[in-house]
Amino acid sequence: MVLDPQTINNLIMGGTAWGLAFLAALWLSLILWTYRDISSRKRNPVTRILAVIIVALLFVPGIIIYLILRPPHTMEEEYQHVLEEEALVQSIEDPQVCPGCGRHIQATWMVCPNCHTRLMKACQECHQLLELGWNLCPYCGTPVPGMRERTHPEDHTNQPNPAGEEISAVKNETVEDEFSDFIHVVEKPEK
Ligand SMILES: [Zn+2]
Ligand SMILES: [Zn+2]
């Protein structure tokens, strides 16, 4: 089988054309890919145009340069990273551990179940949780008996619970007095 020079020439021409077409498609694809990739990493339009120009001018070496210089994370990855950091900072600011034994506790616990350290106290009036250092309930304004016993002569006991019972007993009396007064007032016109 003998090929004449014209056929060989045609084959070389065809091969070259196919190669050029492939290179052109590859070049366009790389430019498109670079544009998409840089768009997910940078919002700055100048940076995007520069990346596309580098790849368009330098072709495959340009892609290598781009891969070396491109920002390591996409904007979505950076956003996730920021969220993770915020969660970490919050967990550091709000440790929620027992001051006695260092175990994890919940904000609503009054006593540590592990070492029995007193964590919070309850308001005698509205039963909201108060920090141990507070001497006044911020929810209802009731003074905390255990903290005010030295300034109030009517509190004789050291333990907060009997003092609380005393206060509630006093309050019940006044309520009953008011109620009897009310009954008295209501009954008076009938008599
Ligand atoms: Zn503890
Ligand atoms: Zn209260």
mmCIF file of N, CA and C in Angstrom, residues 111-179:
data_model
loop_
_atom_site.group_PDB
_atom_site.id
_atom_site.type_symbol
_atom_site.label_atom_id
_atom_site.label_comp_id
_atom_site.label_asym_id
_atom_site.label_seq_id
_atom_site.Cartn_x
_atom_site.Cartn_y
_atom_site.Cartn_z
ATOM 1 N N VAL A 111 -28.204 23.337 92.083
ATOM 2 C CA VAL A 111 -27.101 22.679 92.789
ATOM 3 C C VAL A 111 -26.400 21.752 91.800
ATOM 4 N N CYS A 112 -25.066 21.658 91.915
ATOM 5 C CA CYS A 112 -24.336 20.714 91.068
ATOM 6 C C CYS A 112 -24.642 19.298 91.539
ATOM 7 N N PRO A 113 -25.130 18.417 90.660
ATOM 8 C CA PRO A 113 -25.457 17.057 91.098
ATOM 9 C C PRO A 113 -24.211 16.228 91.409
ATOM 10 N N ASN A 114 -23.052 16.695 90.991
ATOM 11 C CA ASN A 114 -21.830 15.917 91.189
ATOM 12 C C ASN A 114 -21.175 16.236 92.521
ATOM 13 N N CYS A 115 -20.959 17.535 92.810
ATOM 14 C CA CYS A 115 -20.228 17.892 94.025
ATOM 15 C C CYS A 115 -21.089 18.672 95.012
ATOM 16 N N HIS A 116 -22.375 18.880 94.672
ATOM 17 C CA HIS A 116 -23.341 19.539 95.558
ATOM 18 C C HIS A 116 -23.003 21.007 95.828
ATOM 19 N N THR A 117 -22.217 21.619 94.936
ATOM 20 C CA THR A 117 -21.964 23.051 95.058
ATOM 21 C C THR A 117 -23.231 23.819 94.718
ATOM 22 N N ARG A 118 -23.564 24.826 95.525
ATOM 23 C CA ARG A 118 -24.751 25.638 95.266
ATOM 24 C C ARG A 118 -24.454 26.539 94.071
ATOM 25 N N LEU A 119 -25.258 26.474 93.028
ATOM 26 C CA LEU A 119 -25.015 27.238 91.803
ATOM 27 C C LEU A 119 -25.932 28.449 91.717
ATOM 28 N N MET A 120 -27.198 28.277 92.041
ATOM 29 C CA MET A 120 -28.193 29.347 91.961
ATOM 30 C C MET A 120 -29.090 29.231 93.181
ATOM 31 N N LYS A 121 -29.888 30.294 93.418
ATOM 32 C CA LYS A 121 -30.905 30.219 94.460
ATOM 33 C C LYS A 121 -32.235 30.681 93.871
ATOM 34 N N ALA A 122 -33.318 30.321 94.517
ATOM 35 C CA ALA A 122 -34.646 30.659 94.001
ATOM 36 C C ALA A 122 -35.211 31.827 94.794
ATOM 37 N N CYS A 123 -35.908 32.722 94.088
ATOM 38 C CA CYS A 123 -36.591 33.828 94.763
ATOM 39 C C CYS A 123 -37.706 33.253 95.638
ATOM 40 N N GLN A 124 -37.803 33.760 96.857
ATOM 41 C CA GLN A 124 -38.824 33.260 97.781
ATOM 42 C C GLN A 124 -40.225 33.656 97.320
ATOM 43 N N GLU A 125 -40.302 34.715 96.534
ATOM 44 C CA GLU A 125 -41.621 35.251 96.160
ATOM 45 C C GLU A 125 -42.105 34.659 94.831
ATOM 46 N N CYS A 126 -41.255 34.787 93.776
ATOM 47 C CA CYS A 126 -41.714 34.371 92.446
ATOM 48 C C CYS A 126 -41.015 33.103 91.969
ATOM 49 N N HIS A 127 -40.080 32.574 92.766
ATOM 50 C CA HIS A 127 -39.391 31.302 92.491
ATOM 51 C C HIS A 127 -38.565 31.331 91.212
ATOM 52 N N GLN A 128 -38.200 32.528 90.730
ATOM 53 C CA GLN A 128 -37.264 32.609 89.605
ATOM 54 C C GLN A 128 -35.853 32.318 90.122
ATOM 55 N N LEU A 129 -34.990 31.831 89.226
ATOM 56 C CA LEU A 129 -33.617 31.531 89.630
ATOM 57 C C LEU A 129 -32.801 32.813 89.730
ATOM 58 N N LEU A 130 -32.060 32.975 90.833
ATOM 59 C CA LEU A 130 -31.224 34.151 91.041
ATOM 60 C C LEU A 130 -29.785 33.711 91.198
ATOM 61 N N GLU A 131 -28.857 34.588 90.802
ATOM 62 C CA GLU A 131 -27.452 34.293 91.065
ATOM 63 C C GLU A 131 -27.185 34.463 92.546
ATOM 64 N N LEU A 132 -26.173 33.732 93.032
ATOM 65 C CA LEU A 132 -25.937 33.696 94.479
ATOM 66 C C LEU A 132 -25.577 35.071 95.043
ATOM 67 N N GLY A 133 -24.949 35.938 94.243
ATOM 68 C CA GLY A 133 -24.523 37.237 94.743
ATOM 69 C C GLY A 133 -25.639 38.283 94.805
ATOM 70 N N TRP A 134 -26.777 38.021 94.201
ATOM 71 C CA TRP A 134 -27.834 39.029 94.158
ATOM 72 C C TRP A 134 -28.527 39.126 95.507
ATOM 73 N N ASN A 135 -28.842 40.349 95.935
ATOM 74 C CA ASN A 135 -29.590 40.508 97.182
ATOM 75 C C ASN A 135 -30.995 41.043 96.921
ATOM 76 N N LEU A 136 -31.366 41.094 95.645
ATOM 77 C CA LEU A 136 -32.707 41.555 95.275
ATOM 78 C C LEU A 136 -33.147 40.773 94.037
ATOM 79 N N CYS A 137 -34.387 40.325 94.040
ATOM 80 C CA CYS A 137 -34.876 39.587 92.870
ATOM 81 C C CYS A 137 -35.138 40.577 91.739
ATOM 82 N N PRO A 138 -34.491 40.414 90.570
ATOM 83 C CA PRO A 138 -34.722 41.349 89.462
ATOM 84 C C PRO A 138 -36.080 41.143 88.794
ATOM 85 N N TYR A 139 -36.748 40.022 89.090
ATOM 86 C CA TYR A 139 -38.026 39.738 88.421
ATOM 87 C C TYR A 139 -39.193 40.381 89.171
ATOM 88 N N CYS A 140 -39.167 40.331 90.529
ATOM 89 C CA CYS A 140 -40.311 40.854 91.288
ATOM 90 C C CYS A 140 -39.892 41.912 92.300
ATOM 91 N N GLY A 141 -38.579 42.152 92.461
ATOM 92 C CA GLY A 141 -38.125 43.211 93.363
ATOM 93 C C GLY A 141 -38.088 42.815 94.822
ATOM 94 N N THR A 142 -38.332 41.557 95.142
ATOM 95 C CA THR A 142 -38.310 41.121 96.539
ATOM 96 C C THR A 142 -36.870 41.007 97.025
ATOM 97 N N PRO A 143 -36.533 41.608 98.194
ATOM 98 C CA PRO A 143 -35.185 41.423 98.725
ATOM 99 C C PRO A 143 -34.958 39.962 99.079
ATOM 100 N N VAL A 144 -33.718 39.492 98.895
ATOM 101 C CA VAL A 144 -33.403 38.106 99.222
ATOM 102 C C VAL A 144 -33.104 38.036 100.712
ATOM 103 N N PRO A 145 -33.841 37.239 101.483
ATOM 104 C CA PRO A 145 -33.713 37.251 102.941
ATOM 105 C C PRO A 145 -32.309 36.930 103.425
ATOM 106 N N GLY A 146 -31.659 35.952 102.835
ATOM 107 C CA GLY A 146 -30.342 35.541 103.300
ATOM 108 C C GLY A 146 -29.310 36.652 103.213
ATOM 109 N N MET A 147 -29.501 37.585 102.259
ATOM 110 C CA MET A 147 -28.526 38.646 102.064
ATOM 111 C C MET A 147 -28.842 39.873 102.910
ATOM 112 N N ARG A 148 -30.095 40.039 103.319
ATOM 113 C CA ARG A 148 -30.497 41.269 104.003
ATOM 114 C C ARG A 148 -30.698 41.056 105.511
ATOM 115 N N GLU A 149 -30.345 39.883 106.022
ATOM 116 C CA GLU A 149 -30.711 39.571 107.404
ATOM 117 C C GLU A 149 -30.045 40.529 108.399
ATOM 118 N N ARG A 150 -28.892 41.087 108.089
ATOM 119 C CA ARG A 150 -28.202 41.952 109.040
ATOM 120 C C ARG A 150 -28.835 43.346 109.084
ATOM 121 N N THR A 151 -29.395 43.767 107.951
ATOM 122 C CA THR A 151 -29.992 45.095 107.937
ATOM 123 C C THR A 151 -31.454 45.059 108.358
ATOM 124 N N HIS A 152 -32.084 43.861 108.298
ATOM 125 C CA HIS A 152 -33.483 43.769 108.700
ATOM 126 C C HIS A 152 -33.587 43.041 110.035
ATOM 127 N N PRO A 153 -34.045 43.692 111.068
ATOM 128 C CA PRO A 153 -34.123 43.052 112.379
ATOM 129 C C PRO A 153 -35.164 41.941 112.443
ATOM 130 N N GLU A 154 -36.152 41.902 111.543
ATOM 131 C CA GLU A 154 -37.189 40.864 111.648
ATOM 132 C C GLU A 154 -36.700 39.496 111.190
ATOM 133 N N ASP A 155 -35.555 39.457 110.450
ATOM 134 C CA ASP A 155 -35.015 38.160 110.045
ATOM 135 C C ASP A 155 -34.055 37.675 111.127
ATOM 136 N N HIS A 156 -34.444 36.643 111.875
ATOM 137 C CA HIS A 156 -33.614 36.161 112.974
ATOM 138 C C HIS A 156 -32.828 34.936 112.600
ATOM 139 N N THR A 157 -33.315 34.175 111.607
ATOM 140 C CA THR A 157 -32.652 32.909 111.282
ATOM 141 C C THR A 157 -31.588 33.120 110.217
ATOM 142 N N ASN A 158 -30.602 32.232 110.214
ATOM 143 C CA ASN A 158 -29.532 32.301 109.221
ATOM 144 C C ASN A 158 -29.934 31.598 107.928
ATOM 145 N N GLN A 159 -30.780 30.570 108.046
ATOM 146 C CA GLN A 159 -31.135 29.811 106.859
ATOM 147 C C GLN A 159 -32.222 30.548 106.080
ATOM 148 N N PRO A 160 -32.093 30.552 104.763
ATOM 149 C CA PRO A 160 -33.047 31.319 103.958
ATOM 150 C C PRO A 160 -34.452 30.733 103.957
ATOM 151 N N ASN A 161 -34.581 29.404 104.066
ATOM 152 C CA ASN A 161 -35.909 28.796 103.931
ATOM 153 C C ASN A 161 -36.883 29.179 105.051
ATOM 154 N N PRO A 162 -36.488 29.080 106.334
ATOM 155 C CA PRO A 162 -37.425 29.511 107.377
ATOM 156 C C PRO A 162 -37.779 30.990 107.242
ATOM 157 N N ALA A 163 -36.775 31.799 106.834
ATOM 158 C CA ALA A 163 -37.052 33.224 106.655
ATOM 159 C C ALA A 163 -38.084 33.413 105.553
ATOM 160 N N GLY A 164 -37.962 32.617 104.502
ATOM 161 C CA GLY A 164 -38.922 32.704 103.406
ATOM 162 C C GLY A 164 -40.303 32.295 103.862
ATOM 163 N N GLU A 165 -40.373 31.255 104.677
ATOM 164 C CA GLU A 165 -41.670 30.825 105.191
ATOM 165 C C GLU A 165 -42.282 31.923 106.063
ATOM 166 N N GLU A 166 -41.370 32.582 106.829
ATOM 167 C CA GLU A 166 -41.837 33.650 107.701
ATOM 168 C C GLU A 166 -42.467 34.768 106.861
ATOM 169 N N ILE A 167 -41.756 35.144 105.788
ATOM 170 C CA ILE A 167 -42.256 36.225 104.934
ATOM 171 C C ILE A 167 -43.591 35.842 104.304
ATOM 172 N N SER A 168 -43.668 34.577 103.798
ATOM 173 C CA SER A 168 -44.908 34.177 103.143
ATOM 174 C C SER A 168 -46.036 34.094 104.172
ATOM 175 N N ALA A 169 -45.669 33.685 105.409
ATOM 176 C CA ALA A 169 -46.693 33.633 106.449
ATOM 177 C C ALA A 169 -47.215 35.037 106.734
ATOM 178 N N VAL A 170 -46.261 36.002 106.816
ATOM 179 C CA VAL A 170 -46.658 37.388 107.066
ATOM 180 C C VAL A 170 -47.559 37.882 105.940
ATOM 181 N N LYS A 171 -47.194 37.519 104.723
ATOM 182 C CA LYS A 171 -47.984 37.978 103.583
ATOM 183 C C LYS A 171 -49.389 37.376 103.621
ATOM 184 N N ASN A 172 -49.456 36.074 103.968
ATOM 185 C CA ASN A 172 -50.770 35.429 104.059
ATOM 186 C C ASN A 172 -51.646 36.147 105.085
ATOM 187 N N GLU A 173 -51.026 36.531 106.189
ATOM 188 C CA GLU A 173 -51.788 37.239 107.230
ATOM 189 C C GLU A 173 -52.370 38.533 106.671
ATOM 190 N N THR A 174 -51.485 39.298 105.978
ATOM 191 C CA THR A 174 -51.959 40.581 105.476
ATOM 192 C C THR A 174 -53.056 40.375 104.435
ATOM 193 N N VAL A 175 -52.905 39.307 103.606
ATOM 194 C CA VAL A 175 -53.945 39.035 102.609
ATOM 195 C C VAL A 175 -55.260 38.711 103.308
ATOM 196 N N GLU A 176 -55.163 37.872 104.357
ATOM 197 C CA GLU A 176 -56.375 37.506 105.106
ATOM 198 C C GLU A 176 -56.995 38.731 105.768
ATOM 199 N N ASP A 177 -56.108 39.616 106.306
ATOM 200 C CA ASP A 177 -56.610 40.834 106.941
ATOM 201 C C ASP A 177 -57.369 41.692 105.932
ATOM 202 N N GLU A 178 -56.749 41.841 104.767
ATOM 203 C CA GLU A 178 -57.399 42.643 103.727
ATOM 204 C C GLU A 178 -58.722 42.027 103.320
ATOM 205 N N PHE A 179 -58.712 40.686 103.247
ATOM 206 C CA PHE A 179 -59.911 39.969 102.829
ATOM 207 C C PHE A 179 -61.020 40.159 103.864
#
